Amino acid sequence: MATEQAIGIDIGGTGIKGAIVDLATGELASERTKVRTPKGGRPADILDATRDLLDQLDERGRTKLPLGVCFPAVVKHGRTLSAANISEEWIGLPAEELFEQELGREIHFINDADAAGYAESRYGAAVGAEGLVILTTLGTGIGSAFLYDGVLVPNTELGHMEVDGVGAETRAAYSAMEREELGWDEWATRLQRFYAMVEFLFSPDLFVVGGGVSKHHEHFLPLLDLKTPIVPAVHRNNAGILGAASLAAH
Ligand code: BGC
């Protein structure tokens, strides 16, 4: 029996990664390929880099498998509407249409945290979870995804919620910890303010924490005092790829 597959591409501030995904298992069906995000993160340059990456994927990658692309911005009806950590040329751009025209294939363009959240709900930490699951990714920014009984409510952007008068990601993203050389407990104090506010506003049933730093969850998750269970993501750096591929196919 032929396995159903799709390609996922995750465009980030430093790298663009992609792979072919086995949709039944959520495992990668090819090597993960990565190219550097061009300096400035402008649409035309990112498009060229994405084309290179697709060419590097094997033969099947260049055929017409469904292709999902996730990106660190609000994406509504295929248009990128924000640009927090990427070139402002993306604001208002019909990105999905542009990529489809230039790459000559159908594409599903979505927010990166939404892709990661969908991946965790289908193949990871939130499989079978009932009620409201909120996934947050802690990286350069803070991304968020809401899933209610497994159904994605896109473009939630909790990283831009104001906490103590400042956009949450400015103080509590992993990049803030690095930039300000915070210790785990100092960073956890900021995370506590953020998650407590999100918990108060949305009463979730489960928090899932993604992003590369979730690999070190034992240093900061136990420091948080919340009523809601909070668990690390399973897929971390591959979650965007898995979710983008999976959403493209469904
Ligand atoms: C962006 C989000 C994105 C998150 C993680 C934020 O700055 O506004 O759209 O999901 O970073 O990349």
PDB file of C-alpha atoms and ligand atoms in Angstrom:
ATOM      1  CA  MET A   1       0.000   0.000   0.000  1.00  0.00           C
ATOM      2  CA  ALA A   2       1.413   3.380  -0.980  1.00  0.00           C
ATOM      3  CA  THR A   3       1.986   5.623   1.996  1.00  0.00           C
ATOM      4  CA  GLU A   4       0.446   9.030   1.863  1.00  0.00           C
ATOM      5  CA  GLN A   5       3.132  11.685   1.893  1.00  0.00           C
ATOM      6  CA  ALA A   6       3.460  15.453   1.710  1.00  0.00           C
ATOM      7  CA  ILE A   7       6.268  17.985   1.883  1.00  0.00           C
ATOM      8  CA  GLY A   8       6.600  20.410   4.773  1.00  0.00           C
ATOM      9  CA  ILE A   9       8.787  23.513   4.672  1.00  0.00           C
ATOM     10  CA  ASP A  10       9.428  25.656   7.726  1.00  0.00           C
ATOM     11  CA  ILE A  11      10.689  29.168   7.034  1.00  0.00           C
ATOM     12  CA  GLY A  12      12.392  30.721  10.044  1.00  0.00           C
ATOM     13  CA  GLY A  13      14.538  33.744  10.807  1.00  0.00           C
ATOM     14  CA  THR A  14      17.830  31.846  10.483  1.00  0.00           C
ATOM     15  CA  GLY A  15      17.074  28.726   8.452  1.00  0.00           C
ATOM     16  CA  ILE A  16      14.596  27.222   6.029  1.00  0.00           C
ATOM     17  CA  LYS A  17      14.108  23.493   6.561  1.00  0.00           C
ATOM     18  CA  GLY A  18      12.062  20.937   4.762  1.00  0.00           C
ATOM     19  CA  ALA A  19      11.392  17.240   4.402  1.00  0.00           C
ATOM     20  CA  ILE A  20       8.952  14.733   3.008  1.00  0.00           C
ATOM     21  CA  VAL A  21       6.591  13.524   5.712  1.00  0.00           C
ATOM     22  CA  ASP A  22       4.805  10.219   6.126  1.00  0.00           C
ATOM     23  CA  LEU A  23       1.342  11.445   7.035  1.00  0.00           C
ATOM     24  CA  ALA A  24       0.165   8.258   8.697  1.00  0.00           C
ATOM     25  CA  THR A  25       2.975   8.149  11.251  1.00  0.00           C
ATOM     26  CA  GLY A  26       4.238  11.754  11.327  1.00  0.00           C
ATOM     27  CA  GLU A  27       7.753  10.516  10.653  1.00  0.00           C
ATOM     28  CA  LEU A  28      10.132  12.056   8.154  1.00  0.00           C
ATOM     29  CA  ALA A  29      10.236  10.031   4.938  1.00  0.00           C
ATOM     30  CA  SER A  30      13.348  11.821   3.641  1.00  0.00           C
ATOM     31  CA  GLU A  31      16.435  13.511   5.017  1.00  0.00           C
ATOM     32  CA  ARG A  32      15.732  16.892   6.543  1.00  0.00           C
ATOM     33  CA  THR A  33      17.215  19.540   4.252  1.00  0.00           C
ATOM     34  CA  LYS A  34      18.181  23.000   5.398  1.00  0.00           C
ATOM     35  CA  VAL A  35      19.267  26.207   3.703  1.00  0.00           C
ATOM     36  CA  ARG A  36      20.209  29.481   5.323  1.00  0.00           C
ATOM     37  CA  THR A  37      17.550  32.200   5.435  1.00  0.00           C
ATOM     38  CA  PRO A  38      18.846  34.992   3.188  1.00  0.00           C
ATOM     39  CA  LYS A  39      19.907  38.145   5.039  1.00  0.00           C
ATOM     40  CA  GLY A  40      17.072  40.617   5.381  1.00  0.00           C
ATOM     41  CA  GLY A  41      14.427  37.915   4.927  1.00  0.00           C
ATOM     42  CA  ARG A  42      12.923  39.575   1.835  1.00  0.00           C
ATOM     43  CA  PRO A  43      10.209  37.691  -0.084  1.00  0.00           C
ATOM     44  CA  ALA A  44      12.076  37.335  -3.403  1.00  0.00           C
ATOM     45  CA  ASP A  45      15.198  35.986  -1.662  1.00  0.00           C
ATOM     46  CA  ILE A  46      13.240  33.590   0.521  1.00  0.00           C
ATOM     47  CA  LEU A  47      11.408  32.333  -2.542  1.00  0.00           C
ATOM     48  CA  ASP A  48      14.732  31.580  -4.275  1.00  0.00           C
ATOM     49  CA  ALA A  49      16.036  29.807  -1.170  1.00  0.00           C
ATOM     50  CA  THR A  50      12.831  27.748  -0.950  1.00  0.00           C
ATOM     51  CA  ARG A  51      13.240  26.736  -4.591  1.00  0.00           C
ATOM     52  CA  ASP A  52      16.809  25.579  -3.832  1.00  0.00           C
ATOM     53  CA  LEU A  53      15.584  23.580  -0.882  1.00  0.00           C
ATOM     54  CA  LEU A  54      12.869  21.885  -2.952  1.00  0.00           C
ATOM     55  CA  ASP A  55      15.501  20.990  -5.556  1.00  0.00           C
ATOM     56  CA  GLN A  56      17.617  19.404  -2.850  1.00  0.00           C
ATOM     57  CA  LEU A  57      14.793  17.182  -1.700  1.00  0.00           C
ATOM     58  CA  ASP A  58      14.829  13.945  -3.648  1.00  0.00           C
ATOM     59  CA  GLU A  59      12.945  13.143  -6.839  1.00  0.00           C
ATOM     60  CA  ARG A  60       9.648  12.702  -5.012  1.00  0.00           C
ATOM     61  CA  GLY A  61      10.041  16.184  -3.554  1.00  0.00           C
ATOM     62  CA  ARG A  62      10.053  17.707  -6.991  1.00  0.00           C
ATOM     63  CA  THR A  63       6.925  15.887  -8.051  1.00  0.00           C
ATOM     64  CA  LYS A  64       3.498  17.047  -7.056  1.00  0.00           C
ATOM     65  CA  LEU A  65       3.193  15.904  -3.483  1.00  0.00           C
ATOM     66  CA  PRO A  66       1.075  18.363  -1.481  1.00  0.00           C
ATOM     67  CA  LEU A  67       3.325  21.153  -0.200  1.00  0.00           C
ATOM     68  CA  GLY A  68       2.800  23.063   3.036  1.00  0.00           C
ATOM     69  CA  VAL A  69       4.906  26.087   3.940  1.00  0.00           C
ATOM     70  CA  CYS A  70       4.875  27.623   7.400  1.00  0.00           C
ATOM     71  CA  PHE A  71       6.074  31.099   8.186  1.00  0.00           C
ATOM     72  CA  PRO A  72       6.500  33.358  11.271  1.00  0.00           C
ATOM     73  CA  ALA A  73       3.616  35.739  10.565  1.00  0.00           C
ATOM     74  CA  VAL A  74      -0.154  36.000  10.645  1.00  0.00           C
ATOM     75  CA  VAL A  75      -1.346  34.228   7.481  1.00  0.00           C
ATOM     76  CA  LYS A  76      -4.896  34.894   6.413  1.00  0.00           C
ATOM     77  CA  HIS A  77      -6.336  33.549   3.164  1.00  0.00           C
ATOM     78  CA  GLY A  78      -2.779  33.027   1.907  1.00  0.00           C
ATOM     79  CA  ARG A  79      -1.673  36.581   2.700  1.00  0.00           C
ATOM     80  CA  THR A  80       1.078  37.308   5.231  1.00  0.00           C
ATOM     81  CA  LEU A  81      -0.226  40.144   7.375  1.00  0.00           C
ATOM     82  CA  SER A  82       2.548  40.785   9.885  1.00  0.00           C
ATOM     83  CA  ALA A  83       6.342  40.755  10.094  1.00  0.00           C
ATOM     84  CA  ALA A  84       7.654  40.664  13.644  1.00  0.00           C
ATOM     85  CA  ASN A  85      11.092  39.171  12.999  1.00  0.00           C
ATOM     86  CA  ILE A  86      11.284  39.259   9.209  1.00  0.00           C
ATOM     87  CA  SER A  87      11.309  41.873   6.385  1.00  0.00           C
ATOM     88  CA  GLU A  88       8.374  44.297   6.377  1.00  0.00           C
ATOM     89  CA  GLU A  89       7.866  43.534   2.686  1.00  0.00           C
ATOM     90  CA  TRP A  90       5.828  40.537   3.842  1.00  0.00           C
ATOM     91  CA  ILE A  91       3.065  42.686   5.293  1.00  0.00           C
ATOM     92  CA  GLY A  92       0.007  42.352   3.061  1.00  0.00           C
ATOM     93  CA  LEU A  93       1.820  40.105   0.557  1.00  0.00           C
ATOM     94  CA  PRO A  94      -0.255  37.419  -1.225  1.00  0.00           C
ATOM     95  CA  ALA A  95       2.504  34.964  -0.268  1.00  0.00           C
ATOM     96  CA  GLU A  96       0.641  31.761  -1.094  1.00  0.00           C
ATOM     97  CA  GLU A  97      -0.264  32.946  -4.592  1.00  0.00           C
ATOM     98  CA  LEU A  98       3.238  34.284  -5.224  1.00  0.00           C
ATOM     99  CA  PHE A  99       4.900  31.024  -4.160  1.00  0.00           C
ATOM    100  CA  GLU A 100       2.392  29.003  -6.195  1.00  0.00           C
ATOM    101  CA  GLN A 101       3.105  31.022  -9.324  1.00  0.00           C
ATOM    102  CA  GLU A 102       6.865  30.977  -8.919  1.00  0.00           C
ATOM    103  CA  LEU A 103       7.193  27.333  -7.883  1.00  0.00           C
ATOM    104  CA  GLY A 104       4.512  26.089 -10.285  1.00  0.00           C
ATOM    105  CA  ARG A 105       2.562  24.007  -7.776  1.00  0.00           C
ATOM    106  CA  GLU A 106      -0.214  24.268  -5.262  1.00  0.00           C
ATOM    107  CA  ILE A 107       0.870  25.392  -1.805  1.00  0.00           C
ATOM    108  CA  HIS A 108      -0.742  25.730   1.592  1.00  0.00           C
ATOM    109  CA  PHE A 109       0.783  28.691   3.455  1.00  0.00           C
ATOM    110  CA  ILE A 110       0.292  28.899   7.232  1.00  0.00           C
ATOM    111  CA  ASN A 111       1.639  30.390  10.457  1.00  0.00           C
ATOM    112  CA  ASP A 112       4.605  28.484  11.922  1.00  0.00           C
ATOM    113  CA  ALA A 113       3.201  28.036  15.441  1.00  0.00           C
ATOM    114  CA  ASP A 114      -0.132  26.873  14.028  1.00  0.00           C
ATOM    115  CA  ALA A 115       1.760  24.239  12.045  1.00  0.00           C
ATOM    116  CA  ALA A 116       3.664  23.145  15.165  1.00  0.00           C
ATOM    117  CA  GLY A 117       0.482  22.994  17.240  1.00  0.00           C
ATOM    118  CA  TYR A 118      -1.300  20.940  14.626  1.00  0.00           C
ATOM    119  CA  ALA A 119       1.670  18.545  14.508  1.00  0.00           C
ATOM    120  CA  GLU A 120       1.634  18.084  18.286  1.00  0.00           C
ATOM    121  CA  SER A 121      -2.087  17.423  18.222  1.00  0.00           C
ATOM    122  CA  ARG A 122      -1.830  14.845  15.439  1.00  0.00           C
ATOM    123  CA  TYR A 123       1.477  13.181  16.235  1.00  0.00           C
ATOM    124  CA  GLY A 124       2.851  14.497  19.508  1.00  0.00           C
ATOM    125  CA  ALA A 125       2.202  15.741  23.019  1.00  0.00           C
ATOM    126  CA  ALA A 126      -1.489  16.540  22.503  1.00  0.00           C
ATOM    127  CA  VAL A 127      -2.744  13.454  20.655  1.00  0.00           C
ATOM    128  CA  GLY A 128      -6.312  12.768  21.790  1.00  0.00           C
ATOM    129  CA  ALA A 129      -6.364  15.805  24.117  1.00  0.00           C
ATOM    130  CA  GLU A 130      -9.856  17.118  24.738  1.00  0.00           C
ATOM    131  CA  GLY A 131     -10.902  20.736  25.131  1.00  0.00           C
ATOM    132  CA  LEU A 132      -8.517  23.620  24.612  1.00  0.00           C
ATOM    133  CA  VAL A 133      -4.854  22.906  24.001  1.00  0.00           C
ATOM    134  CA  ILE A 134      -2.580  25.934  23.757  1.00  0.00           C
ATOM    135  CA  LEU A 135       0.821  25.358  22.231  1.00  0.00           C
ATOM    136  CA  THR A 136       3.428  28.076  22.561  1.00  0.00           C
ATOM    137  CA  THR A 137       6.782  28.055  20.820  1.00  0.00           C
ATOM    138  CA  LEU A 138       9.626  29.785  22.634  1.00  0.00           C
ATOM    139  CA  GLY A 139      12.261  30.922  20.144  1.00  0.00           C
ATOM    140  CA  THR A 140      13.175  34.222  18.493  1.00  0.00           C
ATOM    141  CA  GLY A 141       9.567  35.209  19.126  1.00  0.00           C
ATOM    142  CA  ILE A 142       6.710  33.503  20.939  1.00  0.00           C
ATOM    143  CA  GLY A 143       4.276  31.729  18.651  1.00  0.00           C
ATOM    144  CA  SER A 144       0.949  30.264  19.704  1.00  0.00           C
ATOM    145  CA  ALA A 145      -1.602  27.769  18.444  1.00  0.00           C
ATOM    146  CA  PHE A 146      -5.069  27.032  19.825  1.00  0.00           C
ATOM    147  CA  LEU A 147      -6.613  23.617  19.211  1.00  0.00           C
ATOM    148  CA  TYR A 148     -10.070  22.841  20.451  1.00  0.00           C
ATOM    149  CA  ASP A 149     -10.814  19.092  20.391  1.00  0.00           C
ATOM    150  CA  GLY A 150      -8.083  18.884  17.751  1.00  0.00           C
ATOM    151  CA  VAL A 151      -9.505  21.684  15.577  1.00  0.00           C
ATOM    152  CA  LEU A 152      -7.074  24.515  14.912  1.00  0.00           C
ATOM    153  CA  VAL A 153      -8.168  28.109  15.528  1.00  0.00           C
ATOM    154  CA  PRO A 154      -5.441  29.952  13.579  1.00  0.00           C
ATOM    155  CA  ASN A 155      -3.468  33.179  14.058  1.00  0.00           C
ATOM    156  CA  THR A 156      -3.737  33.659  17.809  1.00  0.00           C
ATOM    157  CA  GLU A 157      -0.447  35.609  18.262  1.00  0.00           C
ATOM    158  CA  LEU A 158      -0.139  35.401  22.059  1.00  0.00           C
ATOM    159  CA  GLY A 159       3.501  36.500  21.759  1.00  0.00           C
ATOM    160  CA  HIS A 160       2.236  40.019  21.104  1.00  0.00           C
ATOM    161  CA  MET A 161      -0.109  40.128  24.069  1.00  0.00           C
ATOM    162  CA  GLU A 162       0.945  42.878  26.477  1.00  0.00           C
ATOM    163  CA  VAL A 163       2.238  41.657  29.825  1.00  0.00           C
ATOM    164  CA  ASP A 164       3.326  44.341  32.299  1.00  0.00           C
ATOM    165  CA  GLY A 165       3.071  46.883  29.496  1.00  0.00           C
ATOM    166  CA  VAL A 166       5.421  45.095  27.078  1.00  0.00           C
ATOM    167  CA  GLY A 167       4.752  42.625  24.239  1.00  0.00           C
ATOM    168  CA  ALA A 168       5.190  39.176  25.821  1.00  0.00           C
ATOM    169  CA  GLU A 169       7.833  37.926  23.394  1.00  0.00           C
ATOM    170  CA  THR A 170      10.080  40.941  24.008  1.00  0.00           C
ATOM    171  CA  ARG A 171      10.657  39.777  27.581  1.00  0.00           C
ATOM    172  CA  ALA A 172       9.835  36.090  27.605  1.00  0.00           C
ATOM    173  CA  ALA A 173      10.937  34.601  24.260  1.00  0.00           C
ATOM    174  CA  TYR A 174      14.007  32.378  24.393  1.00  0.00           C
ATOM    175  CA  SER A 175      15.861  35.118  22.463  1.00  0.00           C
ATOM    176  CA  ALA A 176      15.288  37.483  25.435  1.00  0.00           C
ATOM    177  CA  MET A 177      16.921  34.980  27.756  1.00  0.00           C
ATOM    178  CA  GLU A 178      19.940  34.779  25.450  1.00  0.00           C
ATOM    179  CA  ARG A 179      20.123  38.509  24.746  1.00  0.00           C
ATOM    180  CA  GLU A 180      19.915  39.487  28.405  1.00  0.00           C
ATOM    181  CA  GLU A 181      21.912  36.476  29.602  1.00  0.00           C
ATOM    182  CA  LEU A 182      19.214  35.454  32.065  1.00  0.00           C
ATOM    183  CA  GLY A 183      19.473  32.410  34.287  1.00  0.00           C
ATOM    184  CA  TRP A 184      16.742  29.743  34.122  1.00  0.00           C
ATOM    185  CA  ASP A 185      14.970  31.060  37.201  1.00  0.00           C
ATOM    186  CA  GLU A 186      14.988  34.678  36.003  1.00  0.00           C
ATOM    187  CA  TRP A 187      13.569  33.567  32.685  1.00  0.00           C
ATOM    188  CA  ALA A 188      11.009  31.338  34.403  1.00  0.00           C
ATOM    189  CA  THR A 189       9.775  34.356  36.409  1.00  0.00           C
ATOM    190  CA  ARG A 190       8.952  36.054  33.119  1.00  0.00           C
ATOM    191  CA  LEU A 191       7.383  32.894  31.686  1.00  0.00           C
ATOM    192  CA  GLN A 192       5.244  32.651  34.817  1.00  0.00           C
ATOM    193  CA  ARG A 193       3.790  36.149  34.180  1.00  0.00           C
ATOM    194  CA  PHE A 194       3.037  35.183  30.586  1.00  0.00           C
ATOM    195  CA  TYR A 195       1.495  31.746  31.183  1.00  0.00           C
ATOM    196  CA  ALA A 196      -0.492  32.913  34.219  1.00  0.00           C
ATOM    197  CA  MET A 197      -2.081  35.639  32.089  1.00  0.00           C
ATOM    198  CA  VAL A 198      -2.857  33.226  29.245  1.00  0.00           C
ATOM    199  CA  GLU A 199      -4.323  30.747  31.736  1.00  0.00           C
ATOM    200  CA  PHE A 200      -6.512  33.428  33.284  1.00  0.00           C
ATOM    201  CA  LEU A 201      -7.794  34.639  29.912  1.00  0.00           C
ATOM    202  CA  PHE A 202      -8.431  31.310  28.171  1.00  0.00           C
ATOM    203  CA  SER A 203      -8.711  28.537  30.803  1.00  0.00           C
ATOM    204  CA  PRO A 204      -6.960  25.938  28.666  1.00  0.00           C
ATOM    205  CA  ASP A 205      -6.947  22.208  29.439  1.00  0.00           C
ATOM    206  CA  LEU A 206      -3.330  21.685  28.424  1.00  0.00           C
ATOM    207  CA  PHE A 207      -0.262  23.784  27.606  1.00  0.00           C
ATOM    208  CA  VAL A 208       2.350  22.358  25.235  1.00  0.00           C
ATOM    209  CA  VAL A 209       5.701  24.147  25.084  1.00  0.00           C
ATOM    210  CA  GLY A 210       7.692  23.910  21.860  1.00  0.00           C
ATOM    211  CA  GLY A 211      10.741  25.505  20.266  1.00  0.00           C
ATOM    212  CA  GLY A 212      14.329  24.231  20.505  1.00  0.00           C
ATOM    213  CA  VAL A 213      14.636  25.201  24.182  1.00  0.00           C
ATOM    214  CA  SER A 214      11.849  22.783  25.155  1.00  0.00           C
ATOM    215  CA  LYS A 215      14.565  20.112  24.949  1.00  0.00           C
ATOM    216  CA  HIS A 216      15.751  21.634  28.270  1.00  0.00           C
ATOM    217  CA  HIS A 217      12.280  21.713  29.806  1.00  0.00           C
ATOM    218  CA  GLU A 218      13.454  20.270  33.123  1.00  0.00           C
ATOM    219  CA  HIS A 219      15.247  23.583  33.810  1.00  0.00           C
ATOM    220  CA  PHE A 220      12.163  25.796  33.594  1.00  0.00           C
ATOM    221  CA  LEU A 221       8.816  23.949  33.400  1.00  0.00           C
ATOM    222  CA  PRO A 222       9.030  22.730  37.054  1.00  0.00           C
ATOM    223  CA  LEU A 223       9.532  26.376  38.142  1.00  0.00           C
ATOM    224  CA  LEU A 224       6.118  27.397  36.794  1.00  0.00           C
ATOM    225  CA  ASP A 225       3.132  27.487  39.114  1.00  0.00           C
ATOM    226  CA  LEU A 226      -0.027  26.955  37.032  1.00  0.00           C
ATOM    227  CA  LYS A 227      -3.323  25.125  37.427  1.00  0.00           C
ATOM    228  CA  THR A 228      -3.091  23.803  33.876  1.00  0.00           C
ATOM    229  CA  PRO A 229      -0.826  20.858  33.055  1.00  0.00           C
ATOM    230  CA  ILE A 230       2.169  22.059  31.016  1.00  0.00           C
ATOM    231  CA  VAL A 231       4.248  19.582  28.990  1.00  0.00           C
ATOM    232  CA  PRO A 232       7.104  19.834  26.495  1.00  0.00           C
ATOM    233  CA  ALA A 233       6.424  19.321  22.784  1.00  0.00           C
ATOM    234  CA  VAL A 234       7.502  16.021  21.302  1.00  0.00           C
ATOM    235  CA  HIS A 235       8.645  17.235  17.900  1.00  0.00           C
ATOM    236  CA  ARG A 236      10.394  20.530  18.663  1.00  0.00           C
ATOM    237  CA  ASN A 237      12.409  21.474  15.561  1.00  0.00           C
ATOM    238  CA  ASN A 238      10.488  19.222  13.184  1.00  0.00           C
ATOM    239  CA  ALA A 239       7.030  20.253  14.345  1.00  0.00           C
ATOM    240  CA  GLY A 240       6.649  23.016  11.740  1.00  0.00           C
ATOM    241  CA  ILE A 241       7.597  20.647   8.927  1.00  0.00           C
ATOM    242  CA  LEU A 242       5.183  17.943  10.122  1.00  0.00           C
ATOM    243  CA  GLY A 243       2.303  20.340  10.657  1.00  0.00           C
ATOM    244  CA  ALA A 244       2.767  22.188   7.377  1.00  0.00           C
ATOM    245  CA  ALA A 245       2.865  18.909   5.431  1.00  0.00           C
ATOM    246  CA  SER A 246      -0.104  17.531   7.283  1.00  0.00           C
ATOM    247  CA  LEU A 247      -2.256  20.653   6.900  1.00  0.00           C
ATOM    248  CA  ALA A 248      -1.390  20.828   3.190  1.00  0.00           C
ATOM    249  CA  ALA A 249      -2.739  17.332   2.691  1.00  0.00           C
ATOM    250  CA  HIS A 250      -5.961  17.764   4.626  1.00  0.00           C
TER     251      HIS A 250
HETATM  252  C1  BGC B   1       5.112  36.098  15.126  1.00  0.00           C
HETATM  253  C2  BGC B   1       4.258  34.861  15.026  1.00  0.00           C
HETATM  254  C3  BGC B   1       5.117  33.625  15.026  1.00  0.00           C
HETATM  255  C4  BGC B   1       6.061  33.630  16.214  1.00  0.00           C
HETATM  256  C5  BGC B   1       7.014  32.438  16.204  1.00  0.00           C
HETATM  257  C6  BGC B   1       6.011  35.977  16.332  1.00  0.00           C
HETATM  258  O1  BGC B   1       6.824  37.106  16.419  1.00  0.00           O
HETATM  259  O2  BGC B   1       4.311  37.250  15.238  1.00  0.00           O
HETATM  260  O3  BGC B   1       3.466  34.909  13.856  1.00  0.00           O
HETATM  261  O4  BGC B   1       4.302  32.485  15.063  1.00  0.00           O
HETATM  262  O5  BGC B   1       6.821  34.821  16.236  1.00  0.00           O
HETATM  263  O6  BGC B   1       7.806  32.423  15.076  1.00  0.00           O
END
